[in-house]
Amino acid sequence: MSRRRPHEDDDGYDRAYRKRRRVSENQEIEDRLESLILRVGEKSTSSLESNLEGLASVLEADLSTFRAKVLRILTDCAIKMPEKCSIYTTLVGLLNAKNYNFGGEFVEHMVRTLKDSLKACNWDAARYALRFLADLVNCYVIAANSLLQMLDNLLDVAKEDGVPNVRKDWYVYAVMSCLPWVGRELYEKKEQALEMLMTSIEVYLNKRAKKHQAALRVWSSDTPHPQEEYLDCLWAQIRKLRSDNWTEKHLVRPYLAFDGVLCEALQHNIPTILPPPHHDSHTYPMPWVVFRMFDYTDCPEGPVLPGAHSIERFLIEEHLHQIVEMSHLERKDCAAHLLAFPYRANIPLDYCIVEVIFSELFHLPTPRYLEVFYGSLLIELCKLEPGTMPQVLAQATEILFLRIDTMNTSCFDRFVHWFSYHLSNFQFRWSWDDWNSCLRLDPELPPPKFIKEVLLKSLRLSYYQRIREIVPEAYEALVPAKPEPHYKYAGEGAAALPGTQTATQLINILRQKASAEEVLTLLKDLPNPREDDETLPDSRFNPLKIDVFVQTLLHLGAKSFSHSFAAISKYHYVFKILAESEEAQICILRSLYELWRDHQQMMCVLIDKMLKTQILECSAVANWIFSKEMTAEFTKMYLWEILHLTIRKMSAHVNRLGRELGEARERVSARGGHSSSSEEDNSSDEGRNAARADKPTEEMVERMEEKLEAAQADQKNLFLIIFQRFIMILSEHLVRSDTDDQDYNTPWYRWTIGRLQQVFLAHHEQVQRYSGTLETLLFTQDLDPHILDVFQQFVSLRA
């Protein structure tokens, strides 16, 4: 039987149906409007101007019903599609000319978006909102006076005391990056006020400290291209624009076609905007150095590459960076969008794209996206543009290799990773003979070192015989050793070694799937070579036991990573018993290195596994890396790969504990304090009991706080160990060079100081927390200036 209430007639039903139909019709209209707004400016049979005119008429007709929706979509487009800025400002200008009130509402909406973005430290959104407001002056929506007042207010941040320089820098950059859009209009209408604005910027830039610049350069040399700090470079470009009477040749300005209509419109004033005050929790964008690889002489006949100080170079590069940002999750789309760049007829596009991609890959302290993304993007570009892109990329590789002597160490690593990955996708074909001159150099210098590291990295992406085949015979000295284990208990002279007999027995019982207890029983009787040495601080552990066990177990698991992992997992208990102290853990690492010294990837993977399974502590790995016996490996990339994965492992642990503590605190405060256990016992509501059981008590939160504090202490200790060891080995080298009257600036020194800088930059967020402690304990004023300089450059990044 139906439970519906009977109707005397069907009026109610009709009314509900009509309402539902109206809602769905409205939804359809909204979706259509959104689609029209989003797609304006894309390829069309009609001109952009006629499309804008038609769209403005459609929107104006629907404003009474869909005002809020249109406001939201247009604001979103301004922020999320900055490359179409002038198209949307023209559309707003046309709407303002038809409907003054809507223009006012839009300006208020945009200003609110700017304020919210500044408060939320959403810096890109804030900059795009500011630029959009500036471009509205060209469309007669906003009065020029009003914009200048707002820009002056924003520049007042540069005069603040006691705030980070990066805050001042961002506000100055945001104002400067608006000027290519609106400079000409301000010059024609408010020339004197514009000059005062320029003077304010110049005063700030002239007194600005740039200690950080050296740390962020891809190359330490200014030949052939100066490595300019981003604000200095943009200022030079703006000054060149001013000398050209504020006319540029890159931006599309569709509003010029509607000048007669737009100039009749009434203009709005921007409500007063005061920058939100600085708070210690605010993080600002870090400074950077502008990457330059090509100039017009590198490009063949065709469109000329704009000069380094032309505003067009800034606008083109920013547009390409925006395309990468919008499409970075899908490399094929990204490559297609880059090649569909709207002004390709006016510029050597392939060169601009390659330069922008390498500038992102080499960006310091870290690239925006995964390194492999840039490699896969360049491969897609080669597929889509096979006639030109591979040649441009080969030319870029040649340029990078020629300048590798002065390349930053972090960028050297990324160049190795990219080039080996790229080769692996093109059958490892390369014109190696062009680089023969580097074979006569000291193998510790960057050119031969690069080739050796590329071959080692390629070995991970291929197999040994293939790597031997890809390079000419002349390169024999740079070909890596065969990645085989060196099991000393079965090699030459093994009979004389004290543990050989036990190692043979151990192989037999391991093959018979012996238990952990049986293994420990067998190892128990091995003599301890440290027992009689009273000078040793820790004579409890037995290095012979560790060596026999580690070498034999991992030798048996040598067939693959999986076999080694299985062996470590099965005998995890034995490892934990043997690795009772840090010195014992360093002993495990020595045995591991002795076995796998010719297989760098195996070393990295096994150490990573032992850190994950808590056989090794991070501090033990750091102390082993800086130990005397590893000195010969110090200039090899894999050793630093191990150090970075160790630091990341510790940071991930601290971050996880911090996240869990934050979530627990939120759950406690959401409950409004914790309930006593007696209340929970007395509660008759089983559902509530179950929910409360999930919620942490105050005691649990306290224990989590203690765990986090302990982890942060371990993290601080790890950085203290690393930086202290760096200081010791670098200081010893500098003193020895001074005593022997030798040049300190050797290849070893340059690699090592570069690695110190790399640790600071790669882990800047974590190191920043402890910079005060580091300054007090390690990087004191009496330290050698060469070492202290690296620390001061790091500190100035966020000073």
Coordinates of N, CA and C in Angstrom, one line a residue, residues 451-652:
I451 N 81.2 12.2 -17.2 CA 81.0 11.0 -18.0 C 81.0 9.7 -17.2
K452 N 81.9 9.7 -16.2 CA 82.0 8.5 -15.3 C 80.6 8.3 -14.6
E453 N 80.1 9.4 -14.0 CA 78.9 9.3 -13.3 C 77.7 9.0 -14.2
V454 N 77.7 9.5 -15.4 CA 76.6 9.2 -16.4 C 76.6 7.7 -16.7
L455 N 77.8 7.1 -16.9 CA 77.9 5.7 -17.2 C 77.4 4.9 -15.9
L456 N 77.8 5.3 -14.8 CA 77.3 4.6 -13.5 C 75.8 4.7 -13.4
K457 N 75.3 5.9 -13.7 CA 73.8 6.0 -13.6 C 73.1 5.2 -14.7
S458 N 73.7 5.2 -15.9 CA 73.2 4.4 -17.0 C 73.2 2.9 -16.7
L459 N 74.2 2.5 -15.9 CA 74.3 1.1 -15.5 C 73.0 0.7 -14.7
R460 N 72.4 1.6 -14.0 CA 71.2 1.3 -13.2 C 70.0 1.2 -14.2
L461 N 70.1 1.8 -15.4 CA 69.0 1.8 -16.3 C 69.2 0.8 -17.4
S462 N 70.3 0.0 -17.3 CA 70.6 -0.9 -18.4 C 71.3 -2.1 -17.8
Y463 N 72.4 -2.6 -18.4 CA 73.2 -3.7 -17.9 C 74.6 -3.5 -18.3
Y464 N 75.5 -4.2 -17.6 CA 77.0 -3.9 -17.7 C 77.5 -4.0 -19.1
Q465 N 77.2 -5.1 -19.8 CA 77.8 -5.3 -21.2 C 77.3 -4.2 -22.1
R466 N 76.1 -3.7 -22.0 CA 75.5 -2.7 -22.8 C 76.3 -1.4 -22.6
I467 N 76.7 -1.1 -21.3 CA 77.4 0.1 -21.0 C 78.8 0.1 -21.6
R468 N 79.4 -1.1 -21.6 CA 80.7 -1.3 -22.3 C 80.7 -1.0 -23.8
E469 N 79.5 -1.3 -24.3 CA 79.4 -1.2 -25.8 C 79.1 0.2 -26.2
I470 N 78.5 1.1 -25.4 CA 78.0 2.4 -25.8 C 79.2 3.4 -26.0
V471 N 80.3 3.2 -25.3 CA 81.4 4.2 -25.4 C 82.6 3.6 -26.2
P472 N 83.3 4.5 -26.9 CA 84.5 4.0 -27.6 C 85.6 3.5 -26.6
E473 N 86.5 2.7 -27.2 CA 87.6 2.1 -26.4 C 88.4 3.1 -25.6
A474 N 88.5 4.3 -26.2 CA 89.3 5.4 -25.6 C 88.8 5.7 -24.2
Y475 N 87.5 5.4 -23.9 CA 86.9 5.7 -22.6 C 87.0 4.6 -21.6
E476 N 87.8 3.6 -21.9 CA 88.0 2.5 -21.0 C 88.2 2.9 -19.5
A477 N 89.0 3.9 -19.3 CA 89.3 4.3 -17.9 C 88.1 4.8 -17.1
L478 N 87.1 5.3 -17.9 CA 85.9 5.9 -17.2 C 84.8 4.9 -17.1
V479 N 84.9 3.7 -17.7 CA 83.8 2.7 -17.6 C 83.8 2.1 -16.2
P480 N 82.6 2.0 -15.6 CA 82.6 1.5 -14.2 C 83.1 0.0 -14.1
A481 N 83.5 -0.4 -12.9 CA 83.8 -1.8 -12.6 C 82.6 -2.6 -12.7
K482 N 82.8 -3.9 -13.0 CA 81.6 -4.8 -13.1 C 81.0 -4.9 -11.7
P483 N 79.6 -4.7 -11.6 CA 79.0 -4.6 -10.3 C 78.8 -6.0 -9.7
E484 N 79.9 -6.6 -9.2 CA 79.9 -7.9 -8.5 C 80.2 -7.8 -7.1
P485 N 79.8 -8.7 -6.3 CA 80.2 -8.7 -4.8 C 81.6 -9.2 -4.7
H486 N 82.3 -8.8 -3.6 CA 83.7 -9.2 -3.3 C 83.6 -10.0 -2.0
Y487 N 83.3 -11.3 -2.1 CA 83.1 -12.1 -0.8 C 84.5 -12.6 -0.4
K488 N 85.0 -11.9 0.7 CA 86.4 -12.2 1.0 C 86.6 -13.6 1.6
Y489 N 85.6 -14.2 2.1 CA 85.8 -15.6 2.7 C 85.8 -16.7 1.7
A490 N 85.7 -16.3 0.4 CA 85.9 -17.4 -0.6 C 86.9 -16.9 -1.7
G491 N 87.5 -15.8 -1.4 CA 88.5 -15.3 -2.4 C 89.9 -15.7 -2.1
E492 N 90.8 -15.1 -2.8 CA 92.2 -15.4 -2.7 C 92.7 -15.1 -1.3
G493 N 93.4 -16.0 -0.7 CA 93.9 -15.7 0.7 C 92.9 -15.9 1.8
A494 N 91.7 -16.5 1.4 CA 90.7 -16.6 2.4 C 91.0 -17.6 3.5
A495 N 91.9 -18.6 3.2 CA 92.2 -19.6 4.2 C 92.9 -19.0 5.4
A496 N 93.6 -17.9 5.2 CA 94.4 -17.3 6.3 C 93.5 -16.4 7.2
L497 N 92.3 -16.1 6.7 CA 91.4 -15.2 7.5 C 90.8 -15.9 8.7
P498 N 90.7 -15.2 9.9 CA 90.2 -15.9 11.1 C 88.8 -16.4 11.0
G499 N 87.9 -15.8 10.2 CA 86.5 -16.2 10.2 C 86.1 -17.2 9.1
T500 N 87.1 -17.6 8.3 CA 86.7 -18.4 7.1 C 86.0 -19.7 7.4
Q501 N 86.5 -20.4 8.4 CA 85.9 -21.7 8.7 C 84.4 -21.5 9.2
T502 N 84.2 -20.5 10.0 CA 82.8 -20.2 10.5 C 81.9 -19.8 9.3
A503 N 82.5 -19.0 8.4 CA 81.7 -18.5 7.3 C 81.3 -19.6 6.4
T504 N 82.1 -20.6 6.2 CA 81.8 -21.8 5.4 C 80.6 -22.6 6.1
Q505 N 80.7 -22.7 7.4 CA 79.6 -23.4 8.2 C 78.4 -22.6 8.1
L506 N 78.5 -21.3 8.2 CA 77.3 -20.4 8.1 C 76.6 -20.5 6.8
I507 N 77.4 -20.6 5.7 CA 76.7 -20.8 4.4 C 75.9 -22.0 4.4
N508 N 76.4 -23.1 4.9 CA 75.7 -24.4 4.9 C 74.4 -24.3 5.7
I509 N 74.5 -23.7 6.9 CA 73.2 -23.7 7.7 C 72.2 -22.7 7.2
L510 N 72.7 -21.6 6.6 CA 71.8 -20.6 6.0 C 71.0 -21.2 4.8
R511 N 71.7 -22.0 4.0 CA 71.1 -22.7 2.9 C 70.0 -23.7 3.4
Q512 N 70.2 -24.2 4.6 CA 69.3 -25.2 5.2 C 68.2 -24.4 6.0
K513 N 68.1 -23.1 5.8 CA 67.0 -22.3 6.4 C 67.1 -22.3 7.9
A514 N 68.4 -22.1 8.4 CA 68.6 -22.1 9.9 C 67.8 -21.0 10.6
S515 N 67.5 -21.1 11.8 CA 66.8 -20.1 12.6 C 67.8 -19.1 13.1
A516 N 67.3 -17.9 13.5 CA 68.2 -16.8 14.0 C 69.0 -17.3 15.2
E517 N 68.4 -18.1 16.1 CA 69.1 -18.7 17.3 C 70.3 -19.5 16.8
E518 N 70.1 -20.4 15.8 CA 71.1 -21.2 15.3 C 72.3 -20.4 14.8
V519 N 72.0 -19.4 14.1 CA 73.0 -18.5 13.5 C 73.8 -17.8 14.6
L520 N 73.1 -17.3 15.7 CA 73.8 -16.7 16.8 C 74.7 -17.7 17.5
T521 N 74.2 -18.9 17.7 CA 75.0 -20.0 18.4 C 76.3 -20.2 17.6
L522 N 76.2 -20.3 16.3 CA 77.4 -20.6 15.5 C 78.4 -19.4 15.6
L523 N 77.9 -18.2 15.6 CA 78.8 -17.0 15.6 C 79.4 -16.8 17.0
K524 N 78.8 -17.4 18.1 CA 79.1 -17.1 19.5 C 80.6 -17.4 19.8
D525 N 81.2 -18.4 19.1 CA 82.5 -18.8 19.5 C 83.6 -18.1 18.7
L526 N 83.3 -17.2 17.9 CA 84.3 -16.4 17.1 C 85.1 -15.5 18.1
P527 N 86.4 -15.5 18.0 CA 87.2 -14.6 18.9 C 86.9 -13.1 18.6
N528 N 87.0 -12.3 19.7 CA 86.8 -10.9 19.5 C 88.2 -10.2 19.4
P529 N 88.6 -9.7 18.3 CA 89.9 -9.0 18.1 C 90.0 -7.8 19.0
R530 N 88.9 -7.2 19.5 CA 89.0 -6.0 20.3 C 89.1 -6.3 21.8
E531 N 89.0 -7.5 22.2 CA 88.9 -7.8 23.6 C 90.1 -7.4 24.5
D532 N 91.3 -7.5 23.9 CA 92.5 -7.2 24.7 C 93.0 -5.7 24.6
D533 N 92.3 -5.0 23.7 CA 92.6 -3.6 23.5 C 91.9 -2.7 24.5
E534 N 92.5 -2.3 25.5 CA 91.8 -1.5 26.6 C 91.6 0.0 26.1
T535 N 92.3 0.4 25.0 CA 92.1 1.8 24.6 C 90.8 2.0 23.9
L536 N 90.2 0.9 23.4 CA 88.9 1.1 22.7 C 87.8 1.4 23.6
P537 N 86.9 2.4 23.2 CA 85.8 2.8 24.1 C 84.7 1.8 24.3
D538 N 84.5 1.0 23.2 CA 83.4 0.0 23.3 C 83.9 -1.4 22.8
S539 N 84.3 -2.2 23.8 CA 84.8 -3.5 23.4 C 83.8 -4.6 23.5
R540 N 82.5 -4.2 23.7 CA 81.4 -5.2 23.9 C 81.1 -5.9 22.5
F541 N 81.1 -5.2 21.4 CA 80.7 -5.8 20.2 C 81.9 -6.5 19.5
N542 N 81.6 -7.5 18.7 CA 82.6 -8.3 18.1 C 82.6 -8.0 16.6
P543 N 83.6 -7.3 16.0 CA 83.6 -6.9 14.6 C 83.7 -8.2 13.7
L544 N 84.4 -9.2 14.2 CA 84.5 -10.4 13.4 C 83.2 -11.1 13.2
K545 N 82.4 -11.2 14.3 CA 81.0 -11.8 14.2 C 80.2 -11.0 13.1
I546 N 80.3 -9.7 13.2 CA 79.5 -8.8 12.3 C 79.9 -9.1 10.9
D547 N 81.2 -9.1 10.7 CA 81.8 -9.2 9.3 C 81.4 -10.5 8.7
V548 N 81.6 -11.6 9.4 CA 81.3 -13.0 8.9 C 79.8 -13.1 8.6
F549 N 79.0 -12.6 9.5 CA 77.5 -12.7 9.3 C 77.0 -11.8 8.1
V550 N 77.4 -10.5 8.1 CA 76.9 -9.6 7.1 C 77.4 -10.0 5.7
Q551 N 78.8 -10.3 5.6 CA 79.3 -10.7 4.3 C 78.7 -12.0 3.8
T552 N 78.5 -12.9 4.6 CA 78.0 -14.3 4.2 C 76.5 -14.2 3.8
L553 N 75.7 -13.6 4.7 CA 74.3 -13.5 4.4 C 74.0 -12.7 3.1
L554 N 74.7 -11.5 2.9 CA 74.4 -10.7 1.8 C 75.1 -11.3 0.5
H555 N 76.1 -12.1 0.7 CA 76.7 -12.8 -0.5 C 75.7 -13.8 -1.0
L556 N 75.0 -14.5 -0.1 CA 74.0 -15.5 -0.5 C 72.8 -14.8 -1.1
G557 N 72.5 -13.6 -0.7 CA 71.4 -12.8 -1.3 C 71.7 -12.0 -2.4
A558 N 72.9 -12.2 -3.0 CA 73.5 -11.2 -4.0 C 72.8 -11.3 -5.4
K559 N 71.9 -12.3 -5.6 CA 71.3 -12.5 -6.9 C 70.5 -11.3 -7.3
S560 N 69.8 -10.7 -6.4 CA 68.9 -9.5 -6.7 C 68.6 -8.7 -5.4
F561 N 68.0 -7.6 -5.6 CA 67.5 -6.8 -4.5 C 66.6 -7.6 -3.6
S562 N 65.6 -8.3 -4.3 CA 64.6 -9.0 -3.6 C 65.2 -10.1 -2.7
H563 N 66.2 -10.8 -3.2 CA 66.9 -11.9 -2.4 C 67.6 -11.3 -1.2
S564 N 68.2 -10.1 -1.4 CA 68.9 -9.4 -0.3 C 67.9 -9.0 0.8
F565 N 66.7 -8.4 0.3 CA 65.7 -8.0 1.2 C 65.1 -9.1 2.0
A566 N 64.9 -10.3 1.3 CA 64.4 -11.4 2.0 C 65.3 -11.9 3.1
A567 N 66.6 -11.9 2.8 CA 67.7 -12.4 3.7 C 67.7 -11.4 5.0
I568 N 67.6 -10.1 4.7 CA 67.6 -9.1 5.8 C 66.4 -9.3 6.7
S569 N 65.2 -9.5 6.1 CA 64.0 -9.7 6.8 C 64.0 -11.0 7.7
K570 N 64.5 -12.1 7.1 CA 64.5 -13.4 7.8 C 65.4 -13.3 9.0
Y571 N 66.6 -12.6 8.9 CA 67.5 -12.6 10.0 C 67.6 -11.2 10.6
H572 N 66.5 -10.5 10.6 CA 66.4 -9.2 11.2 C 66.8 -9.2 12.7
Y573 N 66.4 -10.3 13.4 CA 66.7 -10.4 14.8 C 68.2 -10.5 15.1
V574 N 68.9 -11.2 14.2 CA 70.4 -11.3 14.3 C 71.0 -10.0 14.2
F575 N 70.5 -9.2 13.1 CA 71.1 -7.9 12.9 C 70.9 -7.0 14.2
K576 N 69.7 -7.1 14.7 CA 69.4 -6.2 15.9 C 70.3 -6.6 17.1
I577 N 70.6 -7.9 17.3 CA 71.4 -8.3 18.4 C 72.9 -7.8 18.1
L578 N 73.3 -7.9 16.9 CA 74.7 -7.5 16.6 C 74.9 -6.0 16.5
A579 N 73.8 -5.3 16.1 CA 73.9 -3.8 15.9 C 73.5 -3.1 17.2
E580 N 74.0 -3.5 18.3 CA 73.5 -2.9 19.6 C 74.0 -1.5 19.9
S581 N 75.2 -1.1 19.2 CA 75.7 0.2 19.5 C 76.0 0.9 18.1
E582 N 76.2 2.2 18.2 CA 76.5 2.9 16.9 C 77.8 2.4 16.3
E583 N 78.8 2.1 17.1 CA 80.0 1.5 16.5 C 79.8 0.2 15.8
A584 N 78.9 -0.6 16.4 CA 78.6 -1.9 15.8 C 77.9 -1.7 14.4
Q585 N 77.0 -0.6 14.4 CA 76.3 -0.3 13.1 C 77.3 0.2 12.1
I586 N 78.3 0.9 12.5 CA 79.3 1.4 11.5 C 80.1 0.2 11.0
C587 N 80.3 -0.8 11.9 CA 81.0 -2.0 11.5 C 80.2 -2.8 10.4
I588 N 78.8 -2.8 10.6 CA 77.9 -3.4 9.5 C 78.1 -2.7 8.2
L589 N 78.2 -1.4 8.3 CA 78.3 -0.6 7.0 C 79.7 -0.9 6.4
R590 N 80.7 -1.0 7.2 CA 82.0 -1.3 6.6 C 82.0 -2.7 5.9
S591 N 81.4 -3.7 6.5 CA 81.3 -5.0 5.9 C 80.5 -5.0 4.6
L592 N 79.4 -4.2 4.6 CA 78.5 -4.0 3.5 C 79.3 -3.4 2.3
Y593 N 80.1 -2.3 2.7 CA 80.9 -1.6 1.6 C 82.0 -2.5 1.0
E594 N 82.6 -3.3 1.9 CA 83.7 -4.2 1.4 C 83.1 -5.2 0.4
L595 N 81.9 -5.7 0.7 CA 81.2 -6.7 -0.2 C 80.8 -6.0 -1.5
W596 N 80.1 -4.8 -1.4 CA 79.4 -4.3 -2.6 C 80.1 -3.0 -3.1
R597 N 81.4 -2.8 -2.9 CA 82.0 -1.5 -3.2 C 81.9 -1.2 -4.8
D598 N 81.7 -2.2 -5.6 CA 81.6 -2.0 -7.0 C 80.1 -2.0 -7.5
H599 N 79.2 -2.0 -6.6 CA 77.8 -1.9 -7.0 C 77.1 -0.8 -6.1
Q600 N 77.2 0.4 -6.7 CA 76.7 1.5 -5.9 C 75.2 1.5 -5.6
Q601 N 74.5 1.1 -6.6 CA 73.0 1.0 -6.4 C 72.6 0.0 -5.3
M602 N 73.3 -1.1 -5.2 CA 73.1 -2.1 -4.2 C 73.4 -1.5 -2.8
M603 N 74.5 -0.7 -2.7 CA 74.8 -0.1 -1.5 C 73.7 0.8 -1.0
C604 N 73.2 1.7 -2.0 CA 72.2 2.7 -1.6 C 70.9 1.9 -1.2
V605 N 70.5 0.9 -1.9 CA 69.2 0.2 -1.7 C 69.3 -0.5 -0.3
L606 N 70.4 -1.2 -0.1 CA 70.5 -2.0 1.2 C 70.6 -1.1 2.4
I607 N 71.3 0.1 2.3 CA 71.4 1.0 3.4 C 70.0 1.6 3.7
D608 N 69.3 1.9 2.6 CA 67.9 2.4 2.8 C 67.0 1.4 3.5
K609 N 67.2 0.1 3.1 CA 66.4 -1.0 3.7 C 66.7 -1.1 5.2
M610 N 68.0 -1.0 5.5 CA 68.4 -1.2 6.9 C 68.0 0.0 7.8
L611 N 67.9 1.2 7.2 CA 67.3 2.3 7.9 C 65.8 2.1 8.2
K612 N 65.1 1.7 7.1 CA 63.7 1.4 7.3 C 63.4 0.4 8.4
T613 N 64.2 -0.6 8.4 CA 63.9 -1.7 9.4 C 64.6 -1.5 10.7
Q614 N 65.2 -0.3 10.9 CA 65.8 0.2 12.1 C 67.0 -0.7 12.6
I615 N 67.6 -1.3 11.6 CA 68.9 -2.0 11.9 C 70.0 -1.0 12.1
L616 N 69.9 0.1 11.3 CA 70.9 1.2 11.4 C 70.2 2.5 11.8
E617 N 70.9 3.3 12.6 CA 70.4 4.6 12.9 C 71.0 5.6 12.0
C618 N 70.3 6.7 11.8 CA 70.8 7.8 10.9 C 72.2 8.3 11.2
S619 N 72.4 8.5 12.5 CA 73.7 9.1 13.0 C 74.8 8.1 12.6
A620 N 74.6 6.8 12.7 CA 75.7 5.8 12.4 C 76.0 5.9 10.9
V621 N 75.0 6.1 10.0 CA 75.3 6.2 8.6 C 76.1 7.5 8.3
A622 N 75.7 8.6 9.0 CA 76.5 9.9 8.8 C 77.9 9.7 9.3
N623 N 78.1 9.2 10.4 CA 79.5 9.0 10.9 C 80.3 8.1 10.0
W624 N 79.7 7.0 9.5 CA 80.4 6.1 8.6 C 80.8 6.9 7.3
I625 N 79.9 7.7 6.7 CA 80.2 8.4 5.5 C 81.5 9.3 5.7
F626 N 81.6 9.9 6.9 CA 82.7 10.9 7.1 C 83.9 10.2 7.7
S627 N 83.9 8.8 7.8 CA 85.0 8.1 8.4 C 86.2 8.1 7.4
K628 N 87.4 7.9 8.0 CA 88.7 7.9 7.2 C 88.7 7.0 6.0
E629 N 88.1 5.7 6.2 CA 88.2 4.7 5.2 C 87.3 5.1 4.0
M630 N 86.4 6.1 4.1 CA 85.5 6.5 3.0 C 86.1 7.7 2.2
T631 N 87.3 8.2 2.6 CA 87.8 9.4 2.0 C 88.0 9.2 0.5
A632 N 88.4 8.0 0.0 CA 88.5 7.8 -1.4 C 87.2 7.9 -2.2
E633 N 86.1 7.7 -1.5 CA 84.8 7.7 -2.1 C 84.1 9.1 -2.1
F634 N 84.8 10.1 -1.5 CA 84.2 11.3 -1.1 C 83.7 12.1 -2.3
T635 N 84.4 12.0 -3.5 CA 83.9 12.8 -4.6 C 83.0 12.0 -5.5
K636 N 82.4 10.9 -5.0 CA 81.5 10.1 -5.8 C 80.1 10.4 -5.4
M637 N 79.2 10.4 -6.4 CA 77.8 10.9 -6.2 C 77.0 9.9 -5.2
Y638 N 77.3 8.6 -5.3 CA 76.4 7.7 -4.6 C 76.5 7.9 -3.1
L639 N 77.7 8.3 -2.6 CA 77.9 8.5 -1.2 C 77.0 9.6 -0.6
W640 N 76.8 10.6 -1.5 CA 75.9 11.7 -1.1 C 74.5 11.4 -1.3
E641 N 74.2 10.5 -2.2 CA 72.9 10.0 -2.4 C 72.4 9.2 -1.1
I642 N 73.4 8.5 -0.5 CA 73.1 7.8 0.8 C 72.9 8.8 1.9
L643 N 73.7 9.9 1.9 CA 73.6 10.9 3.0 C 72.2 11.5 2.9
H644 N 71.8 11.9 1.7 CA 70.5 12.6 1.5 C 69.3 11.7 1.8
L645 N 69.4 10.4 1.5 CA 68.3 9.5 1.8 C 68.2 9.3 3.3
T646 N 69.4 9.4 4.0 CA 69.4 9.3 5.4 C 68.7 10.5 6.1
I647 N 69.1 11.7 5.6 CA 68.5 12.9 6.1 C 66.9 12.9 5.9
R648 N 66.6 12.5 4.7 CA 65.1 12.5 4.3 C 64.4 11.5 5.2
K649 N 65.0 10.4 5.5 CA 64.4 9.3 6.3 C 64.1 9.9 7.7
M650 N 65.0 10.6 8.3 CA 64.9 11.3 9.6 C 63.8 12.4 9.5
S651 N 63.8 13.2 8.4 CA 62.8 14.3 8.3 C 61.4 13.7 8.2
A652 N 61.3 12.6 7.4 CA 60.0 12.0 7.2 C 59.4 11.5 8.6

